XYZ file of C-alpha atoms in Angstrom:
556
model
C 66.265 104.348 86.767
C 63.368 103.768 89.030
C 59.971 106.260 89.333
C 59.669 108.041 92.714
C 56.959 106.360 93.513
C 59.182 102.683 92.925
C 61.654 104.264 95.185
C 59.039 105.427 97.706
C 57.627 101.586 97.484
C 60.800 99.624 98.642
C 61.861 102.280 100.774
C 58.648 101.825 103.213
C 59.118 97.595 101.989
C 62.754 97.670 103.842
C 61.439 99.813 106.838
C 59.506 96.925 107.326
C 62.194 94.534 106.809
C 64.202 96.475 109.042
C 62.326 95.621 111.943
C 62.321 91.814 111.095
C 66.281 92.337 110.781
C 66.625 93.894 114.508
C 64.738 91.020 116.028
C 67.015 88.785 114.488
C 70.203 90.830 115.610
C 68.818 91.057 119.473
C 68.562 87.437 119.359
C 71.920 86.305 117.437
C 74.192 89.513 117.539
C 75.873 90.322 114.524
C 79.999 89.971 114.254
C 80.915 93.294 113.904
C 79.565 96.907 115.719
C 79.895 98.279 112.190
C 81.256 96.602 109.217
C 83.648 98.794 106.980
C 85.523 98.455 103.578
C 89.234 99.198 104.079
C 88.563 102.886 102.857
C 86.449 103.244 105.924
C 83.042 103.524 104.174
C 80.500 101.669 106.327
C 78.536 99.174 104.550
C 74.634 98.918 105.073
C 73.396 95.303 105.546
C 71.590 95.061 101.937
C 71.438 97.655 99.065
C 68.424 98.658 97.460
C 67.333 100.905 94.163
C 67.062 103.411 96.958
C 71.131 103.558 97.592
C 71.282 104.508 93.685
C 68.663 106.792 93.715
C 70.563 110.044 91.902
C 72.623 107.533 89.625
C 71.894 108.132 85.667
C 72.525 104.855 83.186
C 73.963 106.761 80.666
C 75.714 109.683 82.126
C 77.595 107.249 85.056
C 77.594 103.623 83.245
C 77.191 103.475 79.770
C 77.873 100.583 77.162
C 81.343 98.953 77.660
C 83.620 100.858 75.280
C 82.027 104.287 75.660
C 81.891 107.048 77.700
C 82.356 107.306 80.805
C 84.067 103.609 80.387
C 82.709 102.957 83.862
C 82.353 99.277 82.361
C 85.352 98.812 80.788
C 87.504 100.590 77.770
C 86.372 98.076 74.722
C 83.216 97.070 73.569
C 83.780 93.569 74.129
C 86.572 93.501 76.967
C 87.025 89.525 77.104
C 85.376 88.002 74.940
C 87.613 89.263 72.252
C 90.974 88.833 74.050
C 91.674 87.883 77.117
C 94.171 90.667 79.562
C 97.842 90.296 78.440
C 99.404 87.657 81.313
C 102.122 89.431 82.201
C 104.431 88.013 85.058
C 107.168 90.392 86.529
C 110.704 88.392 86.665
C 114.375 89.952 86.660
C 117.203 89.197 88.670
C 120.707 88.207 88.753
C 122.397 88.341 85.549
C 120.772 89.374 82.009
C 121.413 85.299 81.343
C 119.567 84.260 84.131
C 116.970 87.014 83.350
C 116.902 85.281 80.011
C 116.277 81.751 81.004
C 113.281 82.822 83.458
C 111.747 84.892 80.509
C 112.053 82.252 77.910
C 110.861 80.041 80.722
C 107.515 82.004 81.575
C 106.788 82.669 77.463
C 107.075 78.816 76.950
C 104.272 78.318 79.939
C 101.765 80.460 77.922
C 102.551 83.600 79.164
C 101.430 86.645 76.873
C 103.944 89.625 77.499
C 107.179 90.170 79.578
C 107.378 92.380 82.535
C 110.821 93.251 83.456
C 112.798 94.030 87.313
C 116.117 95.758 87.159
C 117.825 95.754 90.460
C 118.434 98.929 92.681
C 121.466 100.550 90.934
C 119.921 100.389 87.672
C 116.711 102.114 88.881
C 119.034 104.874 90.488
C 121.246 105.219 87.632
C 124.324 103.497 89.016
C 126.283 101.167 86.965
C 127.407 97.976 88.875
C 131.007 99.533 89.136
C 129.909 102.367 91.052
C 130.975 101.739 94.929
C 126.898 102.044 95.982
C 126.048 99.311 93.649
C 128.251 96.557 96.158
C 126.444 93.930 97.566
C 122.770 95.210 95.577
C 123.638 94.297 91.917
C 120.940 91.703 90.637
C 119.577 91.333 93.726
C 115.418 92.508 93.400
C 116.289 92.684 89.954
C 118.655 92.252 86.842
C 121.636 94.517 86.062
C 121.521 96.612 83.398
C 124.647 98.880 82.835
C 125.014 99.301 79.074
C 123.125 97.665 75.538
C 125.703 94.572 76.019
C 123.387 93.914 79.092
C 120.016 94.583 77.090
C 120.912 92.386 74.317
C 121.784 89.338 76.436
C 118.326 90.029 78.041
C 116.446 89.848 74.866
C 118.311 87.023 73.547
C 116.421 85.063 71.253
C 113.105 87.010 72.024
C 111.965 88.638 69.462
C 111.226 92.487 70.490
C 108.962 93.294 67.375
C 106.841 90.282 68.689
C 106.482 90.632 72.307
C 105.643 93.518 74.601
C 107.486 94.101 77.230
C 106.755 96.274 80.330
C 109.845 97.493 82.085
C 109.525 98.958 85.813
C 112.179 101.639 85.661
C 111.359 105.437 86.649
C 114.129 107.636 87.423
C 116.258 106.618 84.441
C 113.401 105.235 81.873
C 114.647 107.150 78.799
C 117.889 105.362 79.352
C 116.118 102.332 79.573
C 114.441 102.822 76.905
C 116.699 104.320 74.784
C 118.447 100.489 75.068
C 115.587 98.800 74.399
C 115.294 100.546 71.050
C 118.335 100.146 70.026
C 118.144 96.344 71.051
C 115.160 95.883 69.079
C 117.088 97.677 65.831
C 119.971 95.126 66.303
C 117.276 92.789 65.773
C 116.190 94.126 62.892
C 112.898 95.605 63.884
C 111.566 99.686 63.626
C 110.641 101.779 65.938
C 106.709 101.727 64.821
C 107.003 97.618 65.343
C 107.896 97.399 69.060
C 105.258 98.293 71.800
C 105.389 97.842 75.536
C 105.714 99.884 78.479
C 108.117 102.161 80.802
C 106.743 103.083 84.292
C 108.228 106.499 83.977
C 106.300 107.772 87.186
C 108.733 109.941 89.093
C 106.161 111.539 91.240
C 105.343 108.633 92.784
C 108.604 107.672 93.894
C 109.021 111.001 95.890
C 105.844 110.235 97.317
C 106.459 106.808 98.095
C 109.204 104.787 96.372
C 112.319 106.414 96.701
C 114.560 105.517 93.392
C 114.439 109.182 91.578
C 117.037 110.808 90.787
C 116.739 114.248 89.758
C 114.559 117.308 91.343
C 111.158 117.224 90.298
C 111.517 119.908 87.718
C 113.759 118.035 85.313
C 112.182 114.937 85.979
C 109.046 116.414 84.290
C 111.033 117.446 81.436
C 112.802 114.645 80.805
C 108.882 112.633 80.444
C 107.729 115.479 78.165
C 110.753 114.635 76.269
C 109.487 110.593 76.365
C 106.045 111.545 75.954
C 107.109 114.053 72.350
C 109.512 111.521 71.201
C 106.990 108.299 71.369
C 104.731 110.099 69.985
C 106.368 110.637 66.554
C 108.656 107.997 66.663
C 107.439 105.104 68.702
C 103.463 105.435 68.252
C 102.759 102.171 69.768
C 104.655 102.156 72.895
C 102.976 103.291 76.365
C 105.148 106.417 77.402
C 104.329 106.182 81.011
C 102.442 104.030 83.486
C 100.921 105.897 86.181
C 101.385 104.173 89.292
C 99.153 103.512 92.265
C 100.601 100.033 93.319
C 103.479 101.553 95.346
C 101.638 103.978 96.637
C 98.818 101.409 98.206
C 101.752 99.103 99.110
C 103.000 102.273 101.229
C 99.739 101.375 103.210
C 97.190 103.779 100.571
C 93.035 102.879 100.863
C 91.675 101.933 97.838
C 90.216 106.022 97.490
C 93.954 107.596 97.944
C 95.076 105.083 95.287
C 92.591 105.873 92.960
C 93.084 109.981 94.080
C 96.925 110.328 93.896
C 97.599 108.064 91.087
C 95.397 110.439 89.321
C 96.784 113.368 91.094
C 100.064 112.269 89.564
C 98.382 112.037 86.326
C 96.957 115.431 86.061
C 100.680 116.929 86.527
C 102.319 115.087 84.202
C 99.363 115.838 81.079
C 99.919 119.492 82.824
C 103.484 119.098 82.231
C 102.873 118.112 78.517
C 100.582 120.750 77.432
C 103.257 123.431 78.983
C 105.912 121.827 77.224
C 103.640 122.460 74.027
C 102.306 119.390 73.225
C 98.356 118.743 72.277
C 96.618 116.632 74.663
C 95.217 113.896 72.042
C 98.620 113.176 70.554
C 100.019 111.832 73.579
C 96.855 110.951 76.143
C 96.166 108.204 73.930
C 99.841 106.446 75.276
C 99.399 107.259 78.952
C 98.701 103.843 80.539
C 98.218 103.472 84.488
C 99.013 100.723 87.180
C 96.654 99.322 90.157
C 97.286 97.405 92.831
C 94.585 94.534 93.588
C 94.145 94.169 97.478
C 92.187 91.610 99.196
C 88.956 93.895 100.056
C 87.181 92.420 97.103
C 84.327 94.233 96.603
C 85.919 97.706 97.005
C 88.764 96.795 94.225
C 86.494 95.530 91.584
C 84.777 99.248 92.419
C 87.291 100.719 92.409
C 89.067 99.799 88.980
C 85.458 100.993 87.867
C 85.577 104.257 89.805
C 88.967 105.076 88.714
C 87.963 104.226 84.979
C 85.046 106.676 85.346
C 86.942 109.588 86.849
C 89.611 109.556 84.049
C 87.498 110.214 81.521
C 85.751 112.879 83.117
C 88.854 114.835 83.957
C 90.089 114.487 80.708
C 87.068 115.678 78.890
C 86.371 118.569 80.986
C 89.315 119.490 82.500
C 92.431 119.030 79.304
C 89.556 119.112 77.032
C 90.429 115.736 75.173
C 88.468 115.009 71.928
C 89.882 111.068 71.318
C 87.891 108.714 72.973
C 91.189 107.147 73.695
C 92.458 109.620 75.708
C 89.841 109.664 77.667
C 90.509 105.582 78.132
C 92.339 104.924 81.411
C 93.958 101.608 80.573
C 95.480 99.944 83.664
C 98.100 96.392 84.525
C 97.471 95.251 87.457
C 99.302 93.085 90.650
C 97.988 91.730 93.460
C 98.842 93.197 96.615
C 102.614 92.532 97.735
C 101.663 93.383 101.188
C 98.868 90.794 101.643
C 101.487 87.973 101.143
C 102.739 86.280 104.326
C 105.416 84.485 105.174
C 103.498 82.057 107.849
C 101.568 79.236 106.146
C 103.109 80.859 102.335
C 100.875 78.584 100.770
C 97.885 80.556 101.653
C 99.521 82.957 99.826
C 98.210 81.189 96.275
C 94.507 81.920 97.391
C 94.746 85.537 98.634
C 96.646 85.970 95.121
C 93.540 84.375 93.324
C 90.952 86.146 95.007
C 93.141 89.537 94.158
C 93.229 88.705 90.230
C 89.645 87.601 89.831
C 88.907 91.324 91.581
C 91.073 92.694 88.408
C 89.488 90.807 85.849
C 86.089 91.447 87.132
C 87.084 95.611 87.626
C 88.022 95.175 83.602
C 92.308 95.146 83.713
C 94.691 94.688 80.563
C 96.876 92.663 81.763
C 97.545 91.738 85.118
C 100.742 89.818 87.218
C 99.443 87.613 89.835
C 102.407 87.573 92.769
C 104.274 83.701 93.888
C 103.431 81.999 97.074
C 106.860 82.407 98.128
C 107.304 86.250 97.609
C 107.478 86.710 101.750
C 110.385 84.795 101.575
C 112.362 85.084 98.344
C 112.094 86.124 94.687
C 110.090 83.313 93.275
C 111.066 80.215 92.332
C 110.196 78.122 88.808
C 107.701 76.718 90.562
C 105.426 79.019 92.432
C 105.890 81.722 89.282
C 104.029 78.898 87.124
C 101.842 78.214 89.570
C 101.326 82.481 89.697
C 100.432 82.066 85.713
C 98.551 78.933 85.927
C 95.851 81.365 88.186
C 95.512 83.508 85.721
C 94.855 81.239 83.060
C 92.510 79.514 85.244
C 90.364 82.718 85.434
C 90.411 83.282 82.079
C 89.923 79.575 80.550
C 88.235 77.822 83.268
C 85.839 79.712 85.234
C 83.523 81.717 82.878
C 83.755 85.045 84.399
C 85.424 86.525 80.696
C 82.274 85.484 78.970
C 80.440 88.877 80.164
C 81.501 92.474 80.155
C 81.231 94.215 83.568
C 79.485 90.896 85.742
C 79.379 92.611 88.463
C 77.902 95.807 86.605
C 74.011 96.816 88.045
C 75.023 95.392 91.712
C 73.610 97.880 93.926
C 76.008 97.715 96.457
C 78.782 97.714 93.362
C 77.476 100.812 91.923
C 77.311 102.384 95.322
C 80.936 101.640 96.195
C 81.713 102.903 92.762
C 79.996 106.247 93.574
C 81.631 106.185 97.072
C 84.750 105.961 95.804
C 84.903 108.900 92.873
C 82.930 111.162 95.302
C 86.171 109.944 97.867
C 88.493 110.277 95.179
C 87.575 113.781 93.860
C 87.543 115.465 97.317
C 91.263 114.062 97.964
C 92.382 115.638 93.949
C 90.580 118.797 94.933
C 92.526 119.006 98.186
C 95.712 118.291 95.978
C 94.750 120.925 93.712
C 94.246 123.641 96.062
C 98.101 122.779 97.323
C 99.196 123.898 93.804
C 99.107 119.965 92.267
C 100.885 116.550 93.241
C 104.392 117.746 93.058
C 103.234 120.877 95.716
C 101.699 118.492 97.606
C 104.162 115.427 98.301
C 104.028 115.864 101.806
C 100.305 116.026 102.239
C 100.241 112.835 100.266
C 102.828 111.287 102.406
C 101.228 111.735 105.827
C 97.843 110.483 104.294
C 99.514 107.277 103.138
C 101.325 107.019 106.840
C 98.497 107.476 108.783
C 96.099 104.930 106.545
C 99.115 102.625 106.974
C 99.390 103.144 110.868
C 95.471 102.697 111.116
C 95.795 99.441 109.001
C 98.907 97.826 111.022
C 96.964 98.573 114.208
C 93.481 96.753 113.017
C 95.876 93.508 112.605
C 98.041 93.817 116.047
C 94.676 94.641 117.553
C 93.074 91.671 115.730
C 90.258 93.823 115.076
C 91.481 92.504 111.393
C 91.814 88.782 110.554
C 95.042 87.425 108.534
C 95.279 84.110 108.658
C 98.428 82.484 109.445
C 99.750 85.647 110.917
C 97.295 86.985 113.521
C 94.803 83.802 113.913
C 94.630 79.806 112.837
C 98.320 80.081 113.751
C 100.299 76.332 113.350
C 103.863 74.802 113.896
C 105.833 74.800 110.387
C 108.738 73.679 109.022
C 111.570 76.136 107.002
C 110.366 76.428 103.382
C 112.563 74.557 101.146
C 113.218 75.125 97.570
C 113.615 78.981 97.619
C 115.458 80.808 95.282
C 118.594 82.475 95.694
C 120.391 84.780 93.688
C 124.327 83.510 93.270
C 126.452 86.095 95.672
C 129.167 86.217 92.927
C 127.079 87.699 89.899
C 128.262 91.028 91.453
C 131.779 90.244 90.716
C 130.561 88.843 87.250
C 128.761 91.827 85.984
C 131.876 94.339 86.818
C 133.951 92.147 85.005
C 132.190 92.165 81.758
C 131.314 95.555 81.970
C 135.178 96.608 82.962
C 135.815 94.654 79.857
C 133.427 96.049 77.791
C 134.461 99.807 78.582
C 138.073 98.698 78.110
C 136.835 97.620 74.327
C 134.938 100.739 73.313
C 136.022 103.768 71.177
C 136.635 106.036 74.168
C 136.970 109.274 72.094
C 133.532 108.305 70.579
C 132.033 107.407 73.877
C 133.719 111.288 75.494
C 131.866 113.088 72.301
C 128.742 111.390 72.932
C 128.619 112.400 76.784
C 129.552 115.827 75.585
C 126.251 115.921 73.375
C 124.269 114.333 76.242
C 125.841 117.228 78.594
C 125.317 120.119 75.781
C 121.540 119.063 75.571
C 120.529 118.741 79.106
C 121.929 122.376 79.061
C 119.465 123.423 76.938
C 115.740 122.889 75.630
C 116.673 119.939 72.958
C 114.704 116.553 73.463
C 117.046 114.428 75.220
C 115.892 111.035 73.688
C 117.364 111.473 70.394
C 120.810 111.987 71.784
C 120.364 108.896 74.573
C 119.389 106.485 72.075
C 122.700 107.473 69.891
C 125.098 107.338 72.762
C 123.718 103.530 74.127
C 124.299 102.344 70.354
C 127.903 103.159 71.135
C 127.854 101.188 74.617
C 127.852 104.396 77.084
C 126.308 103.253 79.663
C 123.552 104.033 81.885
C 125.900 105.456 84.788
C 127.653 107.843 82.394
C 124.437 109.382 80.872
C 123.253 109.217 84.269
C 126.181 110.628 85.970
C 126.071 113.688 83.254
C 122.447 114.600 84.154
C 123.266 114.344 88.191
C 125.664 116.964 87.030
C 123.842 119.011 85.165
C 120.806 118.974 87.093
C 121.681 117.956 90.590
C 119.875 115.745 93.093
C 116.642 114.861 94.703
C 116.730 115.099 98.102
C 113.899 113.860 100.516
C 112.200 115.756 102.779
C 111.358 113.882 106.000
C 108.167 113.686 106.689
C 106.762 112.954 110.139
C-alpha cells in the first residue's frame, strides 16, 4: 500500500517523535505500565503505515460484498437495510410469551428471538419430576405443538423470522415450528429464521445437550439435509461464540472455537454425503459484543475474514455465500451489573454500536435490569429504542466498514486471525473440536480466572462494582415470573395427553424409535409425530434410549 521508501520515511519521522513522546512520559507518567486489549495484545501508543506494512488491499480487505468479506458480506451493508432488531424474550407461559412478542413487534422490532426454559432445552416435558420448580423460569415451556401454537398466536410465521435458542433438541423444536406455521397456512419454502443447533458448544461450555457427541452430529446432518431441500430459507444452525465468551473466552478464543466448532460440523456434513455449497450457504454464526471496543469491531472483521478463507481452501466452497460468515449478535451478559443497573443501558450501547460498526445482521441489545431479573416492559423497550437509535439517529449506517483503513483497526484485525488460526491449528492437531473439549475448556477457565482477578485486583475498572461505588435503594419494578405457571402448564399438558389418539401417538414413537435405529433422516418422522401432539419429552425420551447420554467430563 505504501513504497519502501514511504515506509522507510515515517518510520525514521516516528523515531523522532518517539523521543518527543518519552520526554513527555518522564514528566507526566502515563496510566498504565503497558496498556492491553482483553486478548492480551499490547497496544503501541499510535499506529502508523508501518504496523500494516505486509497487509495487501485486495487479498486481506476487499470491496464490501466480496472476498475475503473482511468489510462486510453485502455490497451495501446498511444503507440498503438496516440489521434485523431482534430482541430475545420467552418466559412463563406460551401466553405470556405471546403478549411480550406482540409487545416488542408493535415497538418496531424487526424479527423474534425466542427463550425456552431449562427442561425444554434438555428435552424434558414440564411433567417430568426434573422439570419442578424450573418450568418457564429463563424461558417459556414448550412441551408439545399445543404450546407452539399459543406462542405464535396471531403472528404470522410466513411473515416474521424467528430465531429460536434451542440446541440439544432443535429438530424437535423445529419440527413444531413447521408444523405451526402449516396450521397457519404457510409452506415450508415461506418461513425463514433460525435454530442455534450448536451442540459442541454446550459440551464445551453450556451444558443443555443431551446425547453423546456422535449422534448429536447426526442428528444436525439430518437438519442441515432436510433444510436444504425442504426449508431453503431457514438458517440450519447458528454457530455460537456468545456462550463460550460469557464462560470468560478473549475475543481470539471466541473467534477460534466458534470456528473450531464450525469446521466439525461442515466435516460432519460432507461425511454424511452432503456437498459443501448446498448447505454452507444456511450456516449462520453468533457473537458476543463485549465492552473492549476496539478489539470487537476487529474482531467481527477478523472472524469474517477467516471464514472465508477456510472455506475456500480448506472444504473447497465455490458459492460466494458459503464463504459468507453471517453473524446475530448480543451484547455481553457478563458486563451487566447489578450495582448502579442503570449504567447498564450505556455499556449495552457502546456493545451494539461495536456490532454495527464490525458489520452484524441483526443484533439483541441486553435490559438494564438483566443482573437482577428477566427484563421488564420497560427496560426491553428501552433495549430496542438503542438500537434504533444507532441505526436512525446517529449516522454510523450511512458508510460500509467506518472504521475500515484505521491502522490500529486493521492491525487488531490481523492480530486477531493470526491469534485465531494458531488456537484452530492447535484444535486440529487434537483430532478437531469434539477431540478437543477439554483443551477448550481449560483455555476458557484460565482466560476467565485471569479476567476475575484484573477486577478483584482493580487492575480493571467496572464502575459501580469495583470503583465510583454509591448507597442505592432496591430496584423496583422487576419482573417476576408467576410461581404457579408450573402447576398451569402440567395441567394443560396432562389434559392434552389425556385427549390424544394414544394408539396413534404409540405408532408414531415406534417410527421415531425404528429410525434412530437406523441411517433414515430423522426430521421427516419428528415433524409427523408433533402434528399428532407427541411431545418433545416422548421423542426425546426415545432418542435418550436409543442413543444414551452425555455425560461431562470434569475438567480442572
Amino acid at each position: 500500500m505504501y513504497t519502501k521508501d514511504e515506509l522507510d520515511k515515517i518510520a525514521a519521522t516516528k523515531e523522532a517523535w518517539a523521543a518527543k513522546l518519552a520526554a513527555t512520559t518522564k514528566k507526566r507518567p502515563e496510566r498504565e505500565a503497558k496498556f492491553a486489549t482483553d486478548s492480551g495484545f499490547e497496544i503501541d501508543t499510535v499506529y502508523t503505515p508501518n504496523n500494516l506494512a505486509e497487509m495487501d488491499y485486495e487479498r486481506d480487505l476487499g470491496l464490501p460484498g466480496e472476498f475475503p468479506y473482511t468489510r462486510g458480506v453485502q455490497p451495501n451493508m446498511y444503507r440498503g437495510r438496516l440489521w434485523t432488531m431482534r430482541q430475545y424474550a420467552g418466559f412463563g407461559s406460551a401466553e405470556e410469551t405471546n403478549q411480550r412478542f406482540r409487545y416488542l413487534l408493535e415497538q418496531g422490532q424487526t424479527g423474534l428471538s425466542c427463550a425456552f426454559d431449562l427442561p425444554t432445552q434438555i428435552g424434558y416435558d414440564s411433567d417430568h419430576p426434573l422439570a419442578r420448580g424450573e418450568i418457564g423460569k429463563v424461558g417459556v415451556a414448550i412441551d408439545s405443538l399445543a404450546d407452539m401454537e399459543t406462542l405464535f398466536d396471531q403472528i404470522p410465521l410466513g411473515k416474521v423470522s424467528t430465531s429460536m435458542t434451542i440446541n440439544a433438541p432443535a429438530g424437535v423444536l423445529l419440527a413444531m415450528y413447521i408444523a405451526c406455521a402449516e396450521k397457519q397456512g404457510f409452506t415450508k419454502a415461506q418461513i425463514n429464521g433460525t435454530i442455534q443447533n450448536d451442540v459442541i458448544k454446550e459440551y464445551i461450555c453450556r451444558g443443555t445437550y443431551i446425547l453423546p457427541p456422535e449422534p448429536s452430529m447426526r442428528l444436525i446432518s439430518n437438519i442441515f439435509e432436510y433444510c436444504s431441500k425442504e426449508v431453503p430459507t431457514w438458517n440450519t444452525i447458528s454457530i455460537s461464540g456468545y456462550h463460550i465468551r460469557e464462560a470468560g473466552a478473549t475475543a481470539a478464543q471466541e473467534i477460534a472455537f466458534t470456528l473450531a466448532d464450525g469446521i466439525a460440523y461442515v466435516d460432519a456434513a460432507i461425511k454424511a454425503g452432503l456437498n459443501v455449497d448446498d448447505f454452507a450457504p444456511r450456516l449462520s454464526f453468533f457473537f458476543n459484543a463485549h465492552l473492549n471496543f476496539l478489539e470487537e469491531v476487529a474482531k467481527f472483521r477478523a472472524a469474517r475474514r477467516l471464514w472465508a478463507r477456510i472455506m475456500k481452501e480448506r472444504f473447497g466452497a465455490k458459492s460466494p455465500k458459503s464463504m459468507s460468515l453471517r453473524f446475530h449478535t448480543q451484547t455481553a451478559g457478563v458486563s451487566l451489573t447489578a450495582q448502579q443497573p442503570m449504567v447498564n443501558i450505556m455499556r449495552t450501547a457502546y456493545e451494539a454500536l461495536s456490532a454495527v460498526l464490525g458489520g452484524t445482521q441483526s443484533l439483541h441489545t441486553n435490559s438494564y435490569d438483566e443482573a437482577l431479573a428477566l427484563p421488564s416492559n420497560e427496560s426491553v423497550m428501552i433495549a430496542l429504542r438503542t438500537q434504533q437509535i444507532i441505526g436512525y439517529e446517529i449516522g454510523v449506517c450511512d458508510v460500509v466498514d467506518p472504521l475500515g483503513g484505521s491502522y490500529y483497526i486493521e492491525s487488531l484485525t490481523n492480530a486477531l486471525e493470526e491469534k485465531a488460526m494458531d488456537y484452530i491449528g492447535k484444535i486440529d492437531a487434537l483430532g478437531g473440536a469434539v477431540k478437543a473439549i477439554d483443551y477448550m475448556q481449560k483455555e476458557i477457565h484460565n482466560a476467565a480466572y485471569q479476567y476475575q482477578l484484573a477486577i478483584d485486583n482493580k487492575k480493571k475498572t467496572v464502575v459501580g462494582l469495583n470503583r465510583f461505588q454509591m448507597e442505592e435503594k432496591p430496584v423496583e419494578g422487576l419482573l417476576k415470573v408467576d410461581l404457579s405457571v408450573g402447576e398451569r402448564q402440567v395441567a394443560k399438558l396432562t389434559k392434552m395427553k389425556a385427549e390424544r389418539d394414544q394408539a396413534k401417538v404409540a405408532a408414531l414413537l415406534q417410527t421415531v424409535r425404528e429410525a434412530a435405529q437406523s441411517d433414515a433422516n430423522l426430521m421427516p418422522v419428528f415433524v409427523d409425530a408433533v402434528k399428532e401432539y407427541v411431545t418433545l419429552g416422548e421423542i426425546c425420551g426415545v432418542l435418550r434410549d436409543v442413543f444414551g447420554e452425555y455425560k461431562q467430563q470434569i475438567v480442572f
